Amino acid sequence: MTDVMVPDGKILNCRPGGGLPVTFTSIDVTYPGSPRGSPYPLIPEMENGAAVVSADAKGNRDYLVNGHNALVAKAHDPAKLADLPVEALTNEELRQSLVASGLETAKKWDFRNAVERAKEAIERELQEAEP
């Protein structure tokens, strides 16, 4: 599935490996096209100054904080997920706040610790699944 990104108010479909870092610099708001796959696809967008909108995909809970560095909709709530990019694009103060916090998040994120984070996430899921 392609990612849908909203640069300068226009919808753009991008395929992985299609020169995305250059594209990221022109993006105002981005959100992943699919909750499957890597839980960390939004770090490069944050690093390049895009405001992030996402559905809650559990794996992104490690670094996305709703209203702080991203706007996060509940999983399987397409209406909310459709409204959030509009909110981020039309509220400049909110968008700038998301971008600033996203840049800080990207600076702190260290992929060398990804294995430890994955282990912790699995342990949390197992604890939540216990009766």
Tab-separated table of C-alpha atoms in Angstrom, residues 52-107:
chain	number	residue	atom	x	y	z
A	52	VAL	CA	2.253	13.425	11.963
A	53	VAL	CA	-1.266	11.995	11.916
A	54	SER	CA	-1.669	8.287	12.613
A	55	ALA	CA	-4.034	5.595	13.730
A	56	ASP	CA	-3.140	3.875	16.983
A	57	ALA	CA	-1.175	0.839	15.843
A	58	LYS	CA	0.220	-0.229	19.242
A	59	GLY	CA	3.815	-0.239	17.969
A	60	ASN	CA	3.748	3.519	17.518
A	61	ARG	CA	2.784	4.048	21.179
A	62	ASP	CA	6.502	3.933	21.976
A	63	TYR	CA	7.019	7.363	20.455
A	64	LEU	CA	3.713	8.960	19.373
A	65	VAL	CA	1.926	11.039	22.000
A	66	ASN	CA	-1.484	12.285	20.903
A	67	GLY	CA	-1.620	16.079	20.890
A	68	HIS	CA	2.089	16.385	21.697
A	69	ASN	CA	4.081	15.122	18.705
A	70	ALA	CA	1.240	13.659	16.633
A	71	LEU	CA	-2.499	13.475	16.246
A	72	VAL	CA	-3.527	9.867	16.862
A	73	ALA	CA	-6.937	8.411	16.019
A	74	LYS	CA	-8.307	5.232	17.526
A	75	ALA	CA	-7.747	2.213	15.313
A	76	HIS	CA	-10.610	1.542	12.890
A	77	ASP	CA	-11.986	5.101	13.129
A	78	PRO	CA	-11.732	6.294	9.515
A	79	ALA	CA	-13.845	9.400	10.114
A	80	LYS	CA	-11.488	10.675	12.819
A	81	LEU	CA	-8.435	9.705	10.784
A	82	ALA	CA	-9.865	11.701	7.872
A	83	ASP	CA	-10.554	14.751	10.076
A	84	LEU	CA	-7.152	14.909	11.794
A	85	PRO	CA	-5.047	15.932	8.750
A	86	VAL	CA	-7.503	18.747	8.060
A	87	GLU	CA	-7.182	19.869	11.686
A	88	ALA	CA	-3.386	19.851	11.449
A	89	LEU	CA	-3.412	21.753	8.143
A	90	THR	CA	-5.916	24.401	9.196
A	91	ASN	CA	-4.590	25.056	12.716
A	92	GLU	CA	-1.126	26.521	12.146
A	93	GLU	CA	-0.325	26.803	15.866
A	94	LEU	CA	-1.153	23.116	16.386
A	95	ARG	CA	0.838	22.070	13.311
A	96	GLN	CA	3.902	24.032	14.425
A	97	SER	CA	3.651	22.514	17.913
A	98	LEU	CA	3.420	18.985	16.453
A	99	VAL	CA	6.410	19.683	14.195
A	100	ALA	CA	8.554	21.072	17.049
A	101	SER	CA	7.734	18.146	19.337
A	102	GLY	CA	8.219	15.686	16.474
A	103	LEU	CA	11.698	17.077	15.801
A	104	GLU	CA	12.577	16.562	19.475
A	105	THR	CA	11.193	13.018	19.377
A	106	ALA	CA	13.239	12.205	16.269
A	107	LYS	CA	16.419	13.500	17.954
